[in-house]
Coordinates of C-alpha atoms and ligand atoms in Angstrom, one line a residue:
X1 CA 2.3 19.2 -10.0
X2 CA 0.3 17.5 -12.8
X3 CA -0.6 13.9 -13.7
X4 CA 0.5 12.3 -16.9
X5 CA -0.4 9.1 -18.7
X6 CA 2.4 6.3 -18.4
X7 CA 1.8 5.4 -21.9
X8 CA 1.2 8.5 -24.2
X9 CA 2.4 11.0 -21.6
X10 CA -0.7 13.3 -22.1
X11 CA -1.0 15.7 -19.2
X12 CA -4.1 15.9 -16.9
X13 CA -4.7 18.5 -14.0
X14 CA -4.6 17.3 -10.6
X15 CA -8.5 18.1 -10.1
X16 CA -9.3 16.1 -13.2
X17 CA -12.5 14.0 -13.3
X18 CA -10.5 11.6 -15.4
X19 CA -8.8 9.0 -13.1
X20 CA -7.0 7.3 -16.0
X21 CA -6.2 8.4 -19.5
X22 CA -8.6 8.1 -22.6
X23 CA -5.7 5.7 -24.1
X24 CA -6.2 3.4 -21.2
X25 CA -3.0 4.2 -19.5
X26 CA -2.5 4.7 -15.7
X27 CA -1.6 8.1 -14.2
X28 CA 1.7 9.2 -12.9
X29 CA 2.4 12.4 -11.0
X30 CA 4.9 14.9 -12.4
X31 CA 6.4 17.4 -9.6
X32 CA 8.5 20.2 -10.0
X33 CA 11.1 21.3 -7.3
X34 CA 9.0 24.5 -6.6
X35 CA 6.1 22.3 -5.8
X36 CA 5.4 22.7 -2.0
X37 CA 3.4 20.0 -0.3
X38 CA 0.3 21.1 1.6
X39 CA 0.1 20.0 5.2
X40 CA -3.0 21.5 6.8
X41 CA -4.9 18.4 7.7
X42 CA -3.6 16.2 10.2
X43 CA -4.9 13.6 12.7
X44 CA -1.5 12.8 14.3
X45 CA 0.4 10.9 11.8
X46 CA 3.8 10.2 13.0
X47 CA 7.2 8.9 12.4
X48 CA 6.7 5.0 13.5
X49 CA 9.5 2.9 15.5
X50 CA 11.7 0.4 13.9
X51 CA 11.8 -2.3 16.4
X52 CA 14.6 -5.0 16.6
X53 CA 12.8 -8.4 16.5
X54 CA 14.4 -11.9 16.4
X55 CA 12.8 -15.4 15.3
X56 CA 15.6 -18.0 16.3
X57 CA 19.0 -16.7 15.1
X58 CA 17.2 -14.3 12.4
X59 CA 17.0 -10.7 13.3
X60 CA 14.8 -8.4 11.6
X61 CA 13.4 -4.7 12.0
X62 CA 9.7 -4.3 12.4
X63 CA 8.5 -1.0 10.9
X64 CA 5.6 -0.3 13.3
X65 CA 3.1 1.1 10.8
X66 CA 0.1 -0.5 12.8
X67 CA 0.6 2.7 15.1
X68 CA -0.4 5.1 12.8
X69 CA -3.6 7.0 13.6
X70 CA -6.1 4.7 12.1
X71 CA -4.1 1.6 12.6
X72 CA -2.4 1.1 9.1
X73 CA 0.3 2.3 6.7
X74 CA -2.3 3.7 4.3
X75 CA -2.7 7.0 6.6
X76 CA 0.7 8.2 4.9
X77 CA -1.1 8.1 1.4
X78 CA -4.2 9.3 2.8
X79 CA -2.6 12.3 4.4
X80 CA -0.9 13.6 1.3
X81 CA -4.0 12.7 -1.1
X82 CA -6.7 14.4 1.3
X83 CA -4.5 17.5 1.8
X84 CA -4.1 18.2 -1.9
X85 CA -7.7 17.4 -2.6
X86 CA -8.8 19.9 0.1
X87 CA -6.1 22.3 -1.3
X88 CA -8.0 22.0 -4.8
X89 CA -11.2 22.9 -3.2
X90 CA -12.8 19.5 -3.8
X91 CA -15.6 18.7 -1.4
X92 CA -17.0 15.3 -2.6
X93 CA -14.8 12.1 -2.8
X94 CA -15.7 8.4 -3.8
X95 CA -13.4 5.3 -3.5
X96 CA -13.4 1.7 -3.2
X97 CA -11.3 -0.4 -0.7
X98 CA -11.2 -3.8 1.0
X99 CA -10.9 -1.7 4.4
X100 CA -7.7 -0.2 5.5
X101 CA -7.3 2.4 2.7
X102 CA -11.2 3.3 3.0
X103 CA -10.6 3.6 6.8
X104 CA -7.5 6.1 6.2
X105 CA -9.2 8.4 3.7
X106 CA -12.4 8.5 5.4
X107 CA -10.7 9.6 8.6
X108 CA -8.7 12.5 6.9
X109 CA -11.8 13.4 4.8
X110 CA -13.7 13.6 8.1
X111 CA -10.9 16.1 9.3
X112 CA -11.1 18.0 6.1
X113 CA -14.8 18.1 6.2
X114 CA -14.8 16.4 2.9
X115 CA -18.0 14.3 2.0
X116 CA -16.7 10.8 1.6
X117 CA -18.5 7.6 0.1
X118 CA -16.5 4.2 0.2
X119 CA -17.5 1.2 -1.9
X120 CA -16.4 -2.3 0.0
X121 CA -17.1 -5.8 -1.0
X122 CA -19.7 -7.2 1.1
X123 CA -17.4 -9.8 2.7
X124 CA -14.9 -7.0 4.0
X125 CA -13.9 -7.3 7.6
X126 CA -17.0 -6.1 9.6
X127 CA -14.7 -4.4 11.9
X128 CA -13.1 -2.3 9.0
X129 CA -16.4 -1.2 7.6
X130 CA -17.5 -0.2 11.2
X131 CA -14.4 2.3 11.4
X132 CA -15.2 3.8 7.9
X133 CA -18.6 4.5 8.9
X134 CA -17.7 5.9 12.3
X135 CA -15.6 8.4 10.6
X136 CA -19.0 9.5 9.0
X137 CA -18.3 8.1 5.4
X138 CA -21.1 6.5 3.8
X139 CA -20.5 2.8 2.8
X140 CA -21.9 0.9 -0.3
X141 CA -21.5 -2.9 0.2
X142 CA -21.1 -4.4 -3.2
X143 CA -21.5 -8.5 -3.8
X144 CA -18.6 -10.6 -5.4
X145 CA -15.5 -9.2 -4.5
X146 CA -12.9 -6.4 -4.6
X147 CA -13.0 -6.2 -8.3
X148 CA -16.7 -5.5 -8.6
X149 CA -16.3 -2.7 -5.8
X150 CA -14.0 -1.0 -8.0
X151 CA -16.2 -1.1 -11.2
X152 CA -19.3 -0.1 -9.2
X153 CA -17.6 3.2 -7.8
X154 CA -16.4 4.0 -11.3
X155 CA -20.0 3.7 -12.7
X156 CA -21.4 5.8 -10.0
X157 CA -19.0 8.6 -9.6
X158 CA -21.5 11.6 -10.6
X159 CA -19.7 14.8 -9.6
X160 CA -17.6 13.1 -7.0
X161 CA -13.8 13.0 -7.4
X162 CA -12.2 9.5 -7.3
X163 CA -10.0 9.5 -4.4
X164 CA -8.6 6.0 -5.4
X165 CA -5.5 4.8 -3.5
X166 CA -4.7 2.6 -6.7
X167 CA -5.4 5.1 -9.6
X168 CA -4.4 8.4 -8.1
X169 CA -0.7 9.1 -8.0
X170 CA -1.2 11.4 -4.8
X171 CA -1.6 8.6 -2.6
X172 CA 1.8 6.9 -3.8
X173 CA 3.3 10.2 -3.4
X174 CA 2.6 10.1 0.4
X175 CA 3.7 6.6 0.7
X176 CA 7.1 7.7 -0.2
X177 CA 7.8 9.0 3.4
X178 CA 8.2 5.5 4.8
X179 CA 11.2 5.1 2.8
X180 CA 12.7 8.5 3.7
X181 CA 11.9 8.0 7.4
X182 CA 13.5 4.4 7.5
X183 CA 16.7 5.8 5.6
X184 CA 17.0 8.5 8.5
X185 CA 16.2 5.9 11.3
X186 CA 19.0 3.8 9.9
X187 CA 21.6 6.8 10.0
X188 CA 21.2 7.7 6.6
X189 CA 21.7 4.4 5.1
X190 CA 19.7 2.0 3.2
X191 CA 18.5 -1.4 4.5
X192 CA 19.5 -4.5 2.6
X193 CA 16.2 -6.0 2.3
X194 CA 12.7 -4.7 2.7
X195 CA 9.8 -7.4 2.7
X196 CA 6.4 -6.0 1.5
X197 CA 2.8 -7.7 1.4
X198 CA 1.5 -7.2 -2.1
X199 CA -2.0 -6.7 -3.1
X200 CA -2.6 -3.5 -5.1
X201 CA 1.1 -2.7 -4.4
X202 CA 0.7 0.9 -2.8
X203 CA 3.3 -0.2 -0.3
X204 CA 5.8 -1.5 -2.6
X205 CA 5.4 1.3 -5.3
X206 CA 5.7 3.8 -2.6
X207 CA 8.7 2.6 -1.1
X208 CA 10.2 2.1 -4.6
X209 CA 9.6 5.7 -5.6
X210 CA 10.8 6.8 -2.2
X211 CA 14.2 5.0 -2.5
X212 CA 14.5 6.2 -6.0
X213 CA 14.5 9.8 -4.6
X214 CA 17.3 8.8 -2.0
X215 CA 19.3 7.2 -4.9
X216 CA 20.0 3.7 -3.6
X217 CA 17.6 0.7 -3.4
X218 CA 17.2 -2.1 -0.9
X219 CA 16.2 -5.5 -2.4
X220 CA 12.5 -5.6 -2.4
X221 CA 10.8 -9.1 -1.6
X222 CA 7.0 -9.2 -2.3
X223 CA 5.1 -11.6 -0.1
X224 CA 1.6 -12.8 -1.3
X225 CA -0.5 -15.7 -0.4
X226 CA -0.4 -18.8 -2.6
X227 CA -4.1 -18.4 -2.8
X228 CA -3.7 -15.2 -4.6
X229 CA -0.5 -14.3 -6.2
X230 CA -0.7 -12.4 -9.5
X231 CA 2.4 -10.7 -9.1
X232 CA 4.2 -14.2 -8.1
X233 CA 3.0 -15.5 -11.2
X234 CA 4.1 -12.4 -13.3
X235 CA 7.4 -12.3 -11.8
X236 CA 8.3 -15.7 -12.1
X237 CA 6.6 -16.4 -15.8
X238 CA 4.2 -18.7 -14.4
X239 CA 0.8 -19.6 -16.0
X240 CA -2.2 -17.6 -14.2
X241 CA -4.1 -20.0 -11.9
X242 CA -7.6 -19.4 -10.7
X243 CA -7.4 -17.0 -7.5
X244 CA -9.1 -18.2 -4.1
X245 CA -9.9 -16.4 -1.1
X246 CA -7.0 -15.8 1.4
X247 CA -7.2 -15.0 5.1
X248 CA -5.0 -11.9 4.4
X249 CA -8.0 -10.0 3.1
X250 CA -5.9 -6.8 2.6
X251 CA -3.8 -8.4 -0.1
X252 CA -6.4 -10.4 -1.9
X253 CA -6.2 -8.7 -5.3
X254 CA -6.7 -10.7 -8.2
X255 CA -5.8 -8.5 -10.9
X256 CA -3.8 -5.5 -9.7
X257 CA -3.9 -2.3 -12.0
X258 CA -0.1 -1.4 -11.6
X259 CA 1.4 -4.9 -12.1
X260 CA 3.9 -4.0 -14.5
X261 CA 5.3 -1.2 -12.4
X262 CA 5.4 -3.7 -9.5
X263 CA 7.4 -6.2 -11.6
X264 CA 9.6 -3.4 -12.8
X265 CA 10.4 -2.3 -9.3
X266 CA 11.2 -5.8 -8.0
X267 CA 13.6 -6.5 -11.1
X268 CA 15.2 -2.9 -11.0
X269 CA 15.7 -3.7 -6.9
X270 CA 17.2 -7.3 -7.8
X271 CA 14.5 -8.4 -5.5
X272 CA 12.2 -11.6 -5.6
X273 CA 8.6 -12.4 -5.1
X274 CA 7.7 -15.3 -2.6
X275 CA 4.2 -16.9 -2.1
X276 CA 3.2 -18.4 1.3
X277 CA 0.5 -20.7 2.6
X278 CA -2.1 -19.3 4.8
X279 CA -1.2 -21.8 7.4
X280 CA 2.3 -20.1 7.6
X281 CA 0.6 -16.6 7.7
X282 CA -1.5 -17.8 10.8
X283 CA 1.6 -19.2 12.4
X284 CA 3.4 -16.0 12.0
X285 CA 0.6 -14.0 13.4
X286 CA 0.4 -16.2 16.5
X287 CA 4.2 -15.9 16.9
X288 CA 4.2 -11.8 16.8
X289 CA 1.3 -12.0 19.2
X290 CA 3.2 -14.3 21.5
X291 CA 5.9 -11.6 21.5
X292 CA 3.7 -8.9 22.3
X293 CA 3.0 -7.5 18.7
X294 CA -0.8 -7.6 17.6
X295 CA -1.2 -7.6 13.8
X296 CA -3.7 -8.1 11.1
X297 CA -3.2 -11.4 8.8
X298 CA -1.6 -9.4 6.1
X299 CA 1.0 -7.9 8.1
X300 CA 1.9 -11.4 9.5
X301 CA 2.5 -12.4 5.7
X302 CA 5.6 -10.3 5.7
X303 CA 7.3 -12.4 8.6
X304 CA 5.8 -15.7 7.0
X305 CA 7.8 -14.6 3.6
X306 CA 10.9 -13.6 5.4
X307 CA 10.9 -16.7 7.3
X308 CA 10.7 -18.9 3.9
X309 CA 13.1 -16.7 2.2
X310 CA 15.9 -17.0 4.7
X311 CA 15.2 -20.6 5.4
X312 CA 18.7 -21.5 4.9
X313 CA 20.1 -18.5 7.2
X314 CA 21.0 -15.0 6.6
X315 CA 24.2 -13.0 7.1
X316 CA 24.1 -11.3 10.4
X317 CA 25.1 -8.0 8.6
X318 CA 22.0 -7.9 6.3
X319 CA 19.4 -5.4 7.9
X320 CA 16.1 -6.6 6.9
X321 CA 13.0 -4.3 7.4
X322 CA 9.6 -5.9 7.7
X323 CA 6.8 -3.3 7.7
X324 CA 3.9 -4.2 10.0
X325 CA 1.2 -2.8 7.9
X326 CA -2.0 -3.0 10.0
X327 CA -3.2 -3.3 13.6
X328 CA -4.5 -6.8 14.9
X329 CA -7.6 -5.1 16.3
X330 CA -8.9 -4.5 12.8
X331 CA -9.9 -8.2 12.5
Ligands
LIG401 ZN1 -2.4 7.8 -22.5

């Protein structure tokens, strides 16, 4: 396996201290059929239920990623990323995160005895910061938002490996498992629609690459908050509006690094992007709770998006998967 630049195709080894190409291109992963994944580090990641759930006459399938060991889907990416990092002999990592990725990577790093530092925006959820620190990771709080946390960590890497869930393709490699698992759970068939809350696009791109391997695509519908919707603007060709703070903190990403990849994934799947009001997200969260499903705000956004998208109804034979990305106890 090796990384290669999306633009100039230059190759870099997996243990490279470069996290993007000198030409400014993002890394992608090249994998040979002989490349065996490493599975030494585990904290109990598992197949999550695909739970039937209805709202009025609309029926959905909730993919319960909130049941992963640290409470979010990010454990899939962290599992593969940390296993490979440990295999490469790397013992010190840094990353930036608004919470869930930081908690996942810190947990797996703890299991692998890897020294871990997470840069977080200072307005990140206190519960998520507490979880990251509980795993023994150091945290550095950075004022003025998620983008500043990203630039701060890059300036302070020193001899540490940048274990980023946005820059490092090994994280996306791990995310593919959710596509393969959903396919198996549906009797080796592909769902008609998958709704995805989108910030940095780790879940959307992981699903896209996974279904690409399977050879058939569901329609992907990305969901963003109207207060911070760069993919919605890019996909629909709208002018960029100032970004505001949304209650769905995990998708509060103003300038996602892999925006072009995301637009391509939506177009290639004949999908769409919807933006919802924060009030609709709150209503969806309350509804899920009233039915026994306790989720973080970002997870509720997928239900809000699906209800808006199928406002005029949905054919009964459409199978629509809504990933429940994070547990409500996190905030
Ligand atoms: Zn390049």
